[in-house]
Short mmCIF file of C-alpha atoms in Angstrom, two decimals:
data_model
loop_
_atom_site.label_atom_id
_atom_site.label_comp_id
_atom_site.label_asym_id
_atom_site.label_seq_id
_atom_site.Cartn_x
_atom_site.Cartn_y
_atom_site.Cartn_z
CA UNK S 1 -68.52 -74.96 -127.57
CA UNK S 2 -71.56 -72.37 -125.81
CA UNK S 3 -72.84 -73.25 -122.92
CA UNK S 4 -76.36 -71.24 -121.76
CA UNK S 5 -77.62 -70.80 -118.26
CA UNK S 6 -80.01 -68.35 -116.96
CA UNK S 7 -77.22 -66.84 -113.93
CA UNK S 8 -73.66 -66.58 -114.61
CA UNK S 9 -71.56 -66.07 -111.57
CA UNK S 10 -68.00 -65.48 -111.47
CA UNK S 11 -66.15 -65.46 -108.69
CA UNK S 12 -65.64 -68.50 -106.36
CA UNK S 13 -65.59 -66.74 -102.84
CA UNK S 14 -68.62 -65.91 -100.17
CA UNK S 15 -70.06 -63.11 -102.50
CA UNK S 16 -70.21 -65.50 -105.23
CA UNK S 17 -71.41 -67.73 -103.28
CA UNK S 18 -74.24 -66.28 -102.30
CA UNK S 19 -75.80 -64.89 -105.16
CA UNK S 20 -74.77 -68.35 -107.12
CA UNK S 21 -77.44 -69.72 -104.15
CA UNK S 22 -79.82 -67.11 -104.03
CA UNK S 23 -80.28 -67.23 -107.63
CA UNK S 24 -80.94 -70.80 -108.03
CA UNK S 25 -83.56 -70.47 -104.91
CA UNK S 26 -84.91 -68.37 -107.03
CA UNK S 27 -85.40 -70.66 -109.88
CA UNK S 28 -82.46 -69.68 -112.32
CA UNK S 29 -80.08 -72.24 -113.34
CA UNK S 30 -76.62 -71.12 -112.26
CA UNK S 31 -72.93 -71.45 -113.22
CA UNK S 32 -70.05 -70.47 -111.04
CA UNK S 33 -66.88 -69.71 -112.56
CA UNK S 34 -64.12 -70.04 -110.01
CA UNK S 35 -60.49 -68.72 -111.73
CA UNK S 36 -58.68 -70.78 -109.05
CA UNK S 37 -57.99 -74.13 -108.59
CA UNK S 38 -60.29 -76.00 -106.48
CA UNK S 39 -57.59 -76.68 -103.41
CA UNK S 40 -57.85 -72.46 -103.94
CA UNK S 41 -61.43 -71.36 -104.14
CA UNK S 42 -63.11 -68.76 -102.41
CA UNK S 43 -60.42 -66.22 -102.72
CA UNK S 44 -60.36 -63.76 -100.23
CA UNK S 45 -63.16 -66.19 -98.04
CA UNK S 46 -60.65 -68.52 -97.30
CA UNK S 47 -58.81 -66.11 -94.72
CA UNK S 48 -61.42 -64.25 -93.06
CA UNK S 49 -63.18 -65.04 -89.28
CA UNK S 50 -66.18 -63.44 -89.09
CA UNK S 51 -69.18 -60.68 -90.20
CA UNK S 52 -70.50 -57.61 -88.75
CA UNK S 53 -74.27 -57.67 -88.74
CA UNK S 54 -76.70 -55.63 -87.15
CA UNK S 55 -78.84 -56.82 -84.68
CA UNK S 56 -81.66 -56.36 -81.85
CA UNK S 57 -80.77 -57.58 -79.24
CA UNK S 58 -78.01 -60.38 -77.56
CA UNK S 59 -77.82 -63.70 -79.11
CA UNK S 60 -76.43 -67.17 -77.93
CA UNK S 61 -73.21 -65.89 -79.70
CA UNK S 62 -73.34 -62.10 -79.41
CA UNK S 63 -73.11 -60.21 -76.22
CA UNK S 64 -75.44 -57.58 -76.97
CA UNK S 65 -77.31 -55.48 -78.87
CA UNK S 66 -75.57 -53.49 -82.35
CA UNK S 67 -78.58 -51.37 -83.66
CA UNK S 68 -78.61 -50.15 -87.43
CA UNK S 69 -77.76 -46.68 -86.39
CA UNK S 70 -74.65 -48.00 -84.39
CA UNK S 71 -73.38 -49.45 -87.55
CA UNK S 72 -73.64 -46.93 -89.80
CA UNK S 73 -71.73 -44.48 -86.97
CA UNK S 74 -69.31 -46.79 -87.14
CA UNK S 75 -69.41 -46.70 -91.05
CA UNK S 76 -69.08 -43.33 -91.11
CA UNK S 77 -66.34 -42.66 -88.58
CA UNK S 78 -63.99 -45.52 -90.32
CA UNK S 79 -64.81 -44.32 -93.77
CA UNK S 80 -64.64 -40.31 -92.53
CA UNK S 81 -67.78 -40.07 -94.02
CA UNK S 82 -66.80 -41.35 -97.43
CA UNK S 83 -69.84 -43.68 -98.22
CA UNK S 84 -72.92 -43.95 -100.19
CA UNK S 85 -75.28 -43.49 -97.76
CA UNK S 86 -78.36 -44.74 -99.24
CA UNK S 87 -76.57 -47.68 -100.09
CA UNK S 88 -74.79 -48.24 -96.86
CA UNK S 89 -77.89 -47.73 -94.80
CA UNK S 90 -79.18 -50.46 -96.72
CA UNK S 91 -76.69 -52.94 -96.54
CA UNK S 92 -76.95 -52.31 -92.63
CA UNK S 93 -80.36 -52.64 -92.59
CA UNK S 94 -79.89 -56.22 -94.92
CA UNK S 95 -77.46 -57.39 -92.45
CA UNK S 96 -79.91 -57.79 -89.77
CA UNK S 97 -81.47 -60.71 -91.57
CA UNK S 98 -78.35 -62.36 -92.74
CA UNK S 99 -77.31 -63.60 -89.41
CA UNK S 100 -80.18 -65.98 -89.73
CA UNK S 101 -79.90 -66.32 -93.88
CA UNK S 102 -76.47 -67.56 -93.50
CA UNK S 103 -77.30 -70.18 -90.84
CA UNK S 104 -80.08 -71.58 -93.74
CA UNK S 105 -77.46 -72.08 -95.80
CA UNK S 106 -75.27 -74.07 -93.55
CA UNK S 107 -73.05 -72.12 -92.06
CA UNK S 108 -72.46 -72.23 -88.46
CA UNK S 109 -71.55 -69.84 -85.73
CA UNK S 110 -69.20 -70.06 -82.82
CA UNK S 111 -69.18 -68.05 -79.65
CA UNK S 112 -67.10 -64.51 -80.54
CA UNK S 113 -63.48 -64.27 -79.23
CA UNK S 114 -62.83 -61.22 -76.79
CA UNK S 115 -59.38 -59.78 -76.34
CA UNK S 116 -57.47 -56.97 -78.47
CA UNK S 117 -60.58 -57.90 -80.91
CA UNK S 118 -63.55 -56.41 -78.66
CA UNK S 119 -65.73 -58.04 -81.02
CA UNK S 120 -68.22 -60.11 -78.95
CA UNK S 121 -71.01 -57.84 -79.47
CA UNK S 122 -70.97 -56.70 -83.02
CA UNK S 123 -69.08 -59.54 -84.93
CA UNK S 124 -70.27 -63.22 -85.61
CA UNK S 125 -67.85 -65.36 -86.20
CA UNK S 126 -67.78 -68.73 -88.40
CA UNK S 127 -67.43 -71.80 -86.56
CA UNK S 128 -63.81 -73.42 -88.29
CA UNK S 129 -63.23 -69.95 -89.75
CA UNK S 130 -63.62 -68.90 -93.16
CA UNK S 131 -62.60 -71.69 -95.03
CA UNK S 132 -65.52 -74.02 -93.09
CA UNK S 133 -67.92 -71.21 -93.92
CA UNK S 134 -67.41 -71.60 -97.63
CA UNK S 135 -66.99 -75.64 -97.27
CA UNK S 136 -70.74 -75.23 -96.07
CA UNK S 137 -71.88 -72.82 -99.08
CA UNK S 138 -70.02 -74.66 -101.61
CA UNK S 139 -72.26 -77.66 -100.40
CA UNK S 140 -75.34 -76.15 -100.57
CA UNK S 141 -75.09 -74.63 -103.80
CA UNK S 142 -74.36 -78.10 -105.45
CA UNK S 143 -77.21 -79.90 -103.79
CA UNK S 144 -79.29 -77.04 -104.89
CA UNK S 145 -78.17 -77.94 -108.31
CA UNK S 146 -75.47 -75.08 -108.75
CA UNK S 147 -72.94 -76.03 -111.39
CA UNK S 148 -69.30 -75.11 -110.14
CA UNK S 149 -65.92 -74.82 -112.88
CA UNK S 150 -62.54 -74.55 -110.93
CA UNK S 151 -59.48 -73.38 -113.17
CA UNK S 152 -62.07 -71.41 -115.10
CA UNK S 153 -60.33 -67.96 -116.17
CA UNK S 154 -62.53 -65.56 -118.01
CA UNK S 155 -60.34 -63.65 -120.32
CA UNK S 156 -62.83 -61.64 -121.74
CA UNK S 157 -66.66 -60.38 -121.30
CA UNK S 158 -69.17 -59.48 -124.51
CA UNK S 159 -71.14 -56.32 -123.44
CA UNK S 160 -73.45 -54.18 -125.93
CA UNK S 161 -74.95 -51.30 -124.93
CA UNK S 162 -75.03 -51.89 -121.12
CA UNK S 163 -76.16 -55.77 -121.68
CA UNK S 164 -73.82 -59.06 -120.83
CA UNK S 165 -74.12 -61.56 -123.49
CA UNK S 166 -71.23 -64.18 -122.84
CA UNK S 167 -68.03 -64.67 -121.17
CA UNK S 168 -64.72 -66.12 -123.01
CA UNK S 169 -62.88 -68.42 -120.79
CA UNK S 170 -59.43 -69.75 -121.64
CA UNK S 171 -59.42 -73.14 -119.53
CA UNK S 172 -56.50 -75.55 -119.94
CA UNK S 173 -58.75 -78.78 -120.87
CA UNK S 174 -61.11 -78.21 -123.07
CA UNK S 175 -59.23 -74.61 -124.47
CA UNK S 176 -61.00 -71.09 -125.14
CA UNK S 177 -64.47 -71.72 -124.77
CA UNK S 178 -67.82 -68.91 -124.98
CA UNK S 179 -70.51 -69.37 -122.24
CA UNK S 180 -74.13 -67.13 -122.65
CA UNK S 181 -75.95 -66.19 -119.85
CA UNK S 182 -79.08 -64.29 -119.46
CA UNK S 183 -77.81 -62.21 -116.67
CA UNK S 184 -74.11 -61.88 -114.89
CA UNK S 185 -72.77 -62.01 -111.62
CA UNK S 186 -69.07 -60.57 -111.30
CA UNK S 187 -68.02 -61.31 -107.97
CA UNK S 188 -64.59 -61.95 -108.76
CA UNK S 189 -62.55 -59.38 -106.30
CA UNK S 190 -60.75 -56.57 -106.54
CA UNK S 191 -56.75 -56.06 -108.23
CA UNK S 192 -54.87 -56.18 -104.48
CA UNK S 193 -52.75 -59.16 -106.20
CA UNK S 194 -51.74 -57.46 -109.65
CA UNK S 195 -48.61 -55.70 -108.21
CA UNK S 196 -48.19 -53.94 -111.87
CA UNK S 197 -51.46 -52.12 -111.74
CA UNK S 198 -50.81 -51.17 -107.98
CA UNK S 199 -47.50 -49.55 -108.91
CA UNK S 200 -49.74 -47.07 -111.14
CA UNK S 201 -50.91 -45.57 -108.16
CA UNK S 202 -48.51 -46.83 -105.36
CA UNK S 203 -44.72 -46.10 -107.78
CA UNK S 204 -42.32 -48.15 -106.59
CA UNK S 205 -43.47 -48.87 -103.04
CA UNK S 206 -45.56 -51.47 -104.24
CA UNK S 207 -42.94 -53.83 -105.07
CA UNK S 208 -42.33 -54.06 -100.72
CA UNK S 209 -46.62 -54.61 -100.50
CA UNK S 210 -47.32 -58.21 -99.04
CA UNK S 211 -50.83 -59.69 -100.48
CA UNK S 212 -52.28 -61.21 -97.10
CA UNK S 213 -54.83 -62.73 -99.58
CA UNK S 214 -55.60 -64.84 -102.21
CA UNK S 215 -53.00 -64.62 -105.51
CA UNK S 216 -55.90 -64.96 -107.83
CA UNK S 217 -57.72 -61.80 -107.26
CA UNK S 218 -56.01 -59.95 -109.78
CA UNK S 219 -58.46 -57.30 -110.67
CA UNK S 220 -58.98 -58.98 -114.96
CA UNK S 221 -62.87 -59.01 -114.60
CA UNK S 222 -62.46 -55.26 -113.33
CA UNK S 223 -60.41 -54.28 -115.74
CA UNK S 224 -62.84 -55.61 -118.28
CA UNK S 225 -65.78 -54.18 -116.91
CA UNK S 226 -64.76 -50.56 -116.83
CA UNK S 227 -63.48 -50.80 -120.35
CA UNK S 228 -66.35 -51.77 -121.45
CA UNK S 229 -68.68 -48.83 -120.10
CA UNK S 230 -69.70 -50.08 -116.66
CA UNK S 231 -69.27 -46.36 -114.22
CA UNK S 232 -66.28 -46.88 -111.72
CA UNK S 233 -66.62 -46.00 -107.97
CA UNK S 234 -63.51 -45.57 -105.47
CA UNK S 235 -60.40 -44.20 -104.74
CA UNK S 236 -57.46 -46.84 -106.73
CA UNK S 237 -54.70 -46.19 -103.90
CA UNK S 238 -57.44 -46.82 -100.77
CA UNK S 239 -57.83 -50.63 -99.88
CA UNK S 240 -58.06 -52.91 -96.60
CA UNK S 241 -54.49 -52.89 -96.37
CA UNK S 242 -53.04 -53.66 -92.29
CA UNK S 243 -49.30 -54.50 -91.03
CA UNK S 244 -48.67 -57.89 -91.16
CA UNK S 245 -45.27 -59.59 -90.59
CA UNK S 246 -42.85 -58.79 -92.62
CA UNK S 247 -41.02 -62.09 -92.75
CA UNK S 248 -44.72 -63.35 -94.58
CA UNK S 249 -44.66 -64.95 -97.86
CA UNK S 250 -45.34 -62.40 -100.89
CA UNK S 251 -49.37 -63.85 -101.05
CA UNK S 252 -51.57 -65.40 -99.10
CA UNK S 253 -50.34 -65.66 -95.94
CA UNK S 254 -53.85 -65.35 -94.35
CA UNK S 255 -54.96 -63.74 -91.33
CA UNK S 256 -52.58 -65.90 -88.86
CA UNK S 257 -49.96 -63.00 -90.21
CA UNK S 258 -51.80 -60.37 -88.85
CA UNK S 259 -50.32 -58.28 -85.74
CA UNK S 260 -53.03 -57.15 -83.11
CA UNK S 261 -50.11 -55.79 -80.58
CA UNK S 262 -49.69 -52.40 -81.82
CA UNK S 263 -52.15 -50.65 -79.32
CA UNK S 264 -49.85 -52.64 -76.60
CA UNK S 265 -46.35 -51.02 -77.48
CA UNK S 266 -44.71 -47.89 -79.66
CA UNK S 267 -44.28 -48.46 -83.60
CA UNK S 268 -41.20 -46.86 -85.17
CA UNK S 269 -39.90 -46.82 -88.66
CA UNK S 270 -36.59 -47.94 -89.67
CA UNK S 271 -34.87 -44.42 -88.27
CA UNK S 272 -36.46 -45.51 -85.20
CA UNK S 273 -38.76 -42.87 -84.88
CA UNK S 274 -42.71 -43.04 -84.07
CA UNK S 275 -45.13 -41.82 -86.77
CA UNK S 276 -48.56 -42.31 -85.40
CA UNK S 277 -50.93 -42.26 -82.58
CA UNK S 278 -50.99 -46.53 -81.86
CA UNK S 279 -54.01 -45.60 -79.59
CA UNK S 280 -55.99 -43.50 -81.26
CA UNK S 281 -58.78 -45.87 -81.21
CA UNK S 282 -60.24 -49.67 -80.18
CA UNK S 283 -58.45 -51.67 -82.23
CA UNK S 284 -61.16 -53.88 -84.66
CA UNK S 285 -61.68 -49.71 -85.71
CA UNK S 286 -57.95 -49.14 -86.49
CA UNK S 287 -56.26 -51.86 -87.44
CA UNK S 288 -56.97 -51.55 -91.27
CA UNK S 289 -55.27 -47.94 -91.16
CA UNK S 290 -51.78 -49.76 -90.50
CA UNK S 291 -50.69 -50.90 -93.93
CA UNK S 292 -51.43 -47.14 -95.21
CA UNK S 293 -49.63 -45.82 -92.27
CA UNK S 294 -46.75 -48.43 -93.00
CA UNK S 295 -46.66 -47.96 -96.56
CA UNK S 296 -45.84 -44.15 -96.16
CA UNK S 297 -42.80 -45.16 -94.15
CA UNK S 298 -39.33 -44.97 -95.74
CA UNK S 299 -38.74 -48.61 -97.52
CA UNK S 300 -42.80 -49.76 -96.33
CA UNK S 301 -41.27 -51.32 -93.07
CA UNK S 302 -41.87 -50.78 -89.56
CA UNK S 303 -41.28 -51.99 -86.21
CA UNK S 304 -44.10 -52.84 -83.24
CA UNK S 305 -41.98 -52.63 -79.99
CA UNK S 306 -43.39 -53.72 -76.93
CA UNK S 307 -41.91 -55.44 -73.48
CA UNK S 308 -42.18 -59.09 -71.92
CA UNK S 309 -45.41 -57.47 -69.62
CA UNK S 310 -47.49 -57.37 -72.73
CA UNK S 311 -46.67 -60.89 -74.36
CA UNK S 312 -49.71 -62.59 -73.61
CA UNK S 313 -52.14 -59.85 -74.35
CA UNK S 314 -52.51 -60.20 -77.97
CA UNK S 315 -53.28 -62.69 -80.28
CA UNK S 316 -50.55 -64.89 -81.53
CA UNK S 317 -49.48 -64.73 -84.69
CA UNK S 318 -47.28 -68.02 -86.86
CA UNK S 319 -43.70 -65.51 -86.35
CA UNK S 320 -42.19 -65.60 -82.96
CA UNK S 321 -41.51 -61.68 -81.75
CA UNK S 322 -37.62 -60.89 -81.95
CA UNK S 323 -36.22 -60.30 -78.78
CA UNK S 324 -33.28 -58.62 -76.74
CA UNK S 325 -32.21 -58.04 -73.56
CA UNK S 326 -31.96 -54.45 -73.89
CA UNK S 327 -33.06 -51.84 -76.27
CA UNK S 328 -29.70 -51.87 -77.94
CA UNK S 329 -29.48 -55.60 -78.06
CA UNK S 330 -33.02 -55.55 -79.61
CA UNK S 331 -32.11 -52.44 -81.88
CA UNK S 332 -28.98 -54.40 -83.31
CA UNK S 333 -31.15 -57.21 -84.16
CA UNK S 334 -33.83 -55.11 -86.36
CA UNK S 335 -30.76 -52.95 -87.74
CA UNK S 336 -32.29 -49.62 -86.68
CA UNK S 337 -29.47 -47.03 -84.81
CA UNK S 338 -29.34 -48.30 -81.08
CA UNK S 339 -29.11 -45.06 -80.27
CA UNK S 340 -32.10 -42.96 -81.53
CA UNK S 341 -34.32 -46.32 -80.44
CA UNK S 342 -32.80 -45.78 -76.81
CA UNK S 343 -33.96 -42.14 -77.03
CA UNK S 344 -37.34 -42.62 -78.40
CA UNK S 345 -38.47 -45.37 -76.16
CA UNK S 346 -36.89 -43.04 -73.04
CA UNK S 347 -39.09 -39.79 -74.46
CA UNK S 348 -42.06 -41.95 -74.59
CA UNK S 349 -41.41 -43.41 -71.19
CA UNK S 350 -41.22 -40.00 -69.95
CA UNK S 351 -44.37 -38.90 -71.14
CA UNK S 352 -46.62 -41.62 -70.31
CA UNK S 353 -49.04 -40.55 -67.46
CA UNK S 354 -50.85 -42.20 -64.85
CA UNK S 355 -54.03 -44.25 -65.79
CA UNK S 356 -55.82 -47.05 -65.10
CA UNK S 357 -55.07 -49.23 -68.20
CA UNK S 358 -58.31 -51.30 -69.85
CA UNK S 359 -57.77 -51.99 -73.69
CA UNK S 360 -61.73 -53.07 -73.50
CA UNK S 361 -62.52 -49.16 -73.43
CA UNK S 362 -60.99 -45.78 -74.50
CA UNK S 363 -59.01 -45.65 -71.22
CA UNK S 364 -57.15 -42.54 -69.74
CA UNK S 365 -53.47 -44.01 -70.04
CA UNK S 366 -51.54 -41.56 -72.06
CA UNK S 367 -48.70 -39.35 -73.33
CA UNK S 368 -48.05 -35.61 -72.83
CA UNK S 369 -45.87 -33.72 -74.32
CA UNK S 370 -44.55 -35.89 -77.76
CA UNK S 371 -45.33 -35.89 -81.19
CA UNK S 372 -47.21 -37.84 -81.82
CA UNK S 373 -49.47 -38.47 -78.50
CA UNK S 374 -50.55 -41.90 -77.94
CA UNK S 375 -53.80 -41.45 -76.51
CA UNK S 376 -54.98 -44.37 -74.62
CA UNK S 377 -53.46 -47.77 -73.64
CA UNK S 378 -49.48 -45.87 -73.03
CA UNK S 379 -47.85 -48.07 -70.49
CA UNK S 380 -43.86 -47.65 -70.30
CA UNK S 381 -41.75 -50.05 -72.22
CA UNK S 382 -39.34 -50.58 -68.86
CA UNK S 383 -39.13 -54.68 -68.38
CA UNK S 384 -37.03 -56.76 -70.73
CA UNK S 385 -36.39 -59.06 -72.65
CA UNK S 386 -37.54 -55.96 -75.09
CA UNK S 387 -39.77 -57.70 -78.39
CA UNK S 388 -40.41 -56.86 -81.75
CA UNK S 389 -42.97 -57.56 -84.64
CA UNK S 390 -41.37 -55.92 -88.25
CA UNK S 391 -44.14 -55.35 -90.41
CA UNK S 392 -45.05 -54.36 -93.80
CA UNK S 393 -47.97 -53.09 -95.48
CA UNK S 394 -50.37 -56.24 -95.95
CA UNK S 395 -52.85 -55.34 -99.00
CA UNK S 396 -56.25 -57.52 -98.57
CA UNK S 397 -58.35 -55.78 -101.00
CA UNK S 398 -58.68 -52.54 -102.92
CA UNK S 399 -61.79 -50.62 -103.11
CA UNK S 400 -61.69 -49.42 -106.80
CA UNK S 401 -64.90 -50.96 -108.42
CA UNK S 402 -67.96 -51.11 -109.97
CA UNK S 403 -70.62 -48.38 -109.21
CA UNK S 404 -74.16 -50.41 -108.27
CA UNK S 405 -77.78 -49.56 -107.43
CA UNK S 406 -79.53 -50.43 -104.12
CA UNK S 407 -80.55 -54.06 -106.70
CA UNK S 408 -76.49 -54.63 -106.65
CA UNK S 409 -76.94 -53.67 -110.48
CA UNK S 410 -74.05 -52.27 -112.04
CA UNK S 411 -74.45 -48.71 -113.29
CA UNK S 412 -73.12 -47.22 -116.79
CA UNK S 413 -70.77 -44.69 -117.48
CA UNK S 414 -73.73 -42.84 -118.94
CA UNK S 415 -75.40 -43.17 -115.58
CA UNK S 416 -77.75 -45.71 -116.80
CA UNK S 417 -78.46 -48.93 -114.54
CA UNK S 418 -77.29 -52.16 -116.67
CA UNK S 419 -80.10 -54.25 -118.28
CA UNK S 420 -78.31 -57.62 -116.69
CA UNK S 421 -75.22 -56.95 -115.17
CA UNK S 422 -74.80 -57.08 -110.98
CA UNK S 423 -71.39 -56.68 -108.68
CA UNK S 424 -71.26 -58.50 -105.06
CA UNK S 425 -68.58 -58.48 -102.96
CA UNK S 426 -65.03 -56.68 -103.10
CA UNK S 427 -65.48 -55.53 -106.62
CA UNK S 428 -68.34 -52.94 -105.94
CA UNK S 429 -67.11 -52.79 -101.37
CA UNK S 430 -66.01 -48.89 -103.08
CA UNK S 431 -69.63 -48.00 -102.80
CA UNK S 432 -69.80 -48.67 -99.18
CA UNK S 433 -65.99 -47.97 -98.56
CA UNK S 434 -64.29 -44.61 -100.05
CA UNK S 435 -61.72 -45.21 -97.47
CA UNK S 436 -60.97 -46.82 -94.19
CA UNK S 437 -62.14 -50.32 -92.48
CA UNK S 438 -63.86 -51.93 -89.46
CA UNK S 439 -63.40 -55.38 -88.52
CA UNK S 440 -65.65 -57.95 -90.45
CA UNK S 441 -67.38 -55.55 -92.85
CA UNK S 442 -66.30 -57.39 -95.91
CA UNK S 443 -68.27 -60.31 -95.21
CA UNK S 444 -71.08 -58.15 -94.80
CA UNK S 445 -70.69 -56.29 -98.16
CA UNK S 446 -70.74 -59.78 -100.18
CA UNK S 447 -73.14 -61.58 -98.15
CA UNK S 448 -75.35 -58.94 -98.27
CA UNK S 449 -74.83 -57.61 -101.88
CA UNK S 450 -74.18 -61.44 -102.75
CA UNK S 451 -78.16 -61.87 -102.16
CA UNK S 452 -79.15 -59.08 -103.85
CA UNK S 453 -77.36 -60.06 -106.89
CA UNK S 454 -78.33 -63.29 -107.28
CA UNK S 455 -81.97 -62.76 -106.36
CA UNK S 456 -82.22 -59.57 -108.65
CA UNK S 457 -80.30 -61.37 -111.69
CA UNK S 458 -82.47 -64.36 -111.48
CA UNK S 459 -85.67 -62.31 -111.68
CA UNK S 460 -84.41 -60.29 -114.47
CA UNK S 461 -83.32 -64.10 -116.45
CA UNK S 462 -86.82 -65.52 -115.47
CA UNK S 463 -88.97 -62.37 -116.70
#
């Protein structure tokens, strides 16, 4: 059986999503392949809160103003300057006009949350979360006349000479089945769930990785893609990767595993020493540095230790803290040497200076004299019960991908621009991101790129 539509879009999550929609506003006739079940869809989508856009001014939801050049600072300092700039600059400057695209297309926004997150002025987030947010663009696309397959895994792509012209699916009804399209859409994610291919890079360690996302986003259409010509872009061992609880299932335990309570206590690996500054920055800035930093440790585990005067700073997360009545009660519980935990919680005591503690700002409460400093937010870890958080490296997506034009079209390996190929979402994000991660930018990359896509691929199938 072939099947031919004018935009084929695979991928199931908000990239795909929108440039399934902004195609068919543009007059193509659209298919969305989702590899998932339905119960499933929107991989990554599913588990995210909210999406950095630039704006103007304050909003009804947003505190303030977050200019274009703001952003791309940002960018730049989170990346360390490892970006397309030309690109990035215009994703920012797309983003502006998103906030009020998105809202079109049913999604609805919700006064930001303040806290560790410090995200009322920069970040919008989705009213019901992530999954509501793709509830609302699933809708739209099918009353727009979008045609959606669930359990639809594409096991190969035909490509000649830098043109798409069908994908192979193996689907457990109807069997192996060819669909033509005059232009493509991959928006299917990155390969943070194939634990094989991260071991090429990662040896080992990656067998102790947790997949905070979906299971499905297992890097096949990527895979594909570069073998067949298209130019790659990123680093294969950087990704969104943060410390998230250790006692987590293997995938997809969302963003309810997440631990926002580092900048709040010490972090020590399992000889009980500290290996990083846990204030080196606000926290929506740093927090996607953690699973990196964690995954470096002996055995990819660590332990956030903090005291009862801190409990009700932080987000909660679904796994209770452990706890102990003293620092050797608590170290016999994570089975790190009671001992050397007693000595490096008394050193850092002993170096934490007077301040005037605001996690809001970049405050003056610090250490002197250890390695490594903490530079803002040290308070002393003094009043029991003592808690912990063990964490492990939490891998959300990687950012090797598909090199793309400012038109979100993919580029060859011989440098050429595809005739009718596009990327949205975490399979190109390596453009934007050669490294590093701030809070929300994600969403931004697919929404915006998402548009592109699908806007850019329909005019190329209606010309």
């Amino acid at each position: 059986m072939i099947s031919k539509y004018d935009v084929l879009v695979i991928g199931g999550g908000n990239a795909a999503l929108c440039a399934a929609i902004s195609a068919r506003r543009s007059g193509a006739s659209v298919l969305v392949l989702e590899g998932a079940p339905k119960f499933y869809r929107g991989g990554n989508t599913r588990h995210t809160r909210n999406m950095r856009c630039a704006h103007d001014e304050a909003t009804e939801i947003l505190t303030g103003p977050y200019t274009e050049e703001e952003f791309w600072e940002d960018l730049l300092r989170v990346t360390g300057g490892q970006t397309d700039e030309v690109l990035a600059r215009h994703m920012i400057r797309e983003s502006k006009d998103i906030l009020s695209w998105i809202v079109e297309q049913g999604v609805r926004w919700q006064p930001s949350l303040g806290g560790t997150l410090s995200l009322g002025r920069t970040n919008s987030f989705f009213l019901g979360g992530g999954r509501a947010m793709l509830n609302a663009l699933y809708l739209t696309a099918e009353k727009l006349g979008v045609k959606v397959e669930y359990d639809a895994e594409v096991t190969d792509l035909v490509i000649e000479d830098g043109m798409f012209l069908a994908a192979r699916l193996k689907r457990p009804i109807k069997g192996d089945t060819e669909i033509r399209a005059t232009s493509l859409v991959a928006a299917a994610g990155g390969f943070e769930a194939n634990i094989e291919w991260l071991k090429q890079y990662w040896g080992d360690a990656a067998d102790n990785f947790l997949i905070r996302g979906t299971p499905y986003n297992r890097g096949s259409i990527l895979k594909v893609l570069l073998a067949k010509g298209v130019q790659e872009v990123g680093d294969p061992t950087q990704c969104h990767a943060v410390a998230i609880d250790a006692r987590a299932p293997k995938f997809d335990g969302g963003i309810i595993t997440r631990h926002d309570s580092v900048v709040f206590g010490i972090v020590v690996n399992k000889h009980a020493q500290r290996f990083y500054d846990e204030g080196e920055d606000i926290w929506p800035k740093r927090y996607a540095i953690w699973g990196r930093l964690v995954a470096a440790q002996p055995d990819q585990i660590a332990y956030i230790i903090f005291d009862s005067t801190v409990v009700t700073s932080f987000m909660p997360t679904l796994f209770p803290p452990i706890a102990g009545q003293t620092v050797a009660e608590l170290a016999g519980k994570l089975e790190l040497d009671p001992a050397t935990l007693k000595k490096t919680i008394t050193e850092f005591n002993a170096a934490v200076q007077p301040g005037t503690f605001d996690h809001t700002i970049l405050d003056d409460c610090r250490t002197e004299g250890i390695t490594p400093q903490k530079t803002h937010w040290a308070r002393r870890i003094e009043t029991p019960p003592y808690l912990a958080y063990p964490v492990r490296p939490g891998i959300t997506f990687t950012y090797l991908g598909t090199r793309v034009t400012r038109e979100a079209r993919m580029l060859m390996a011989d440098g050429k621009p595809s005739a009718n190929m596009f990327a949205a979402g975490e399979i190109m994000a390596g453009n934007v991101l050669g490294k590093g991660y701030a809070a929300g930018m994600g969403m931004t990359i697919g929404s915006v790129f998402g548009r592109i896509a699908g806007r850019e691929a329909a005019r190329h199938a209606k010309n």
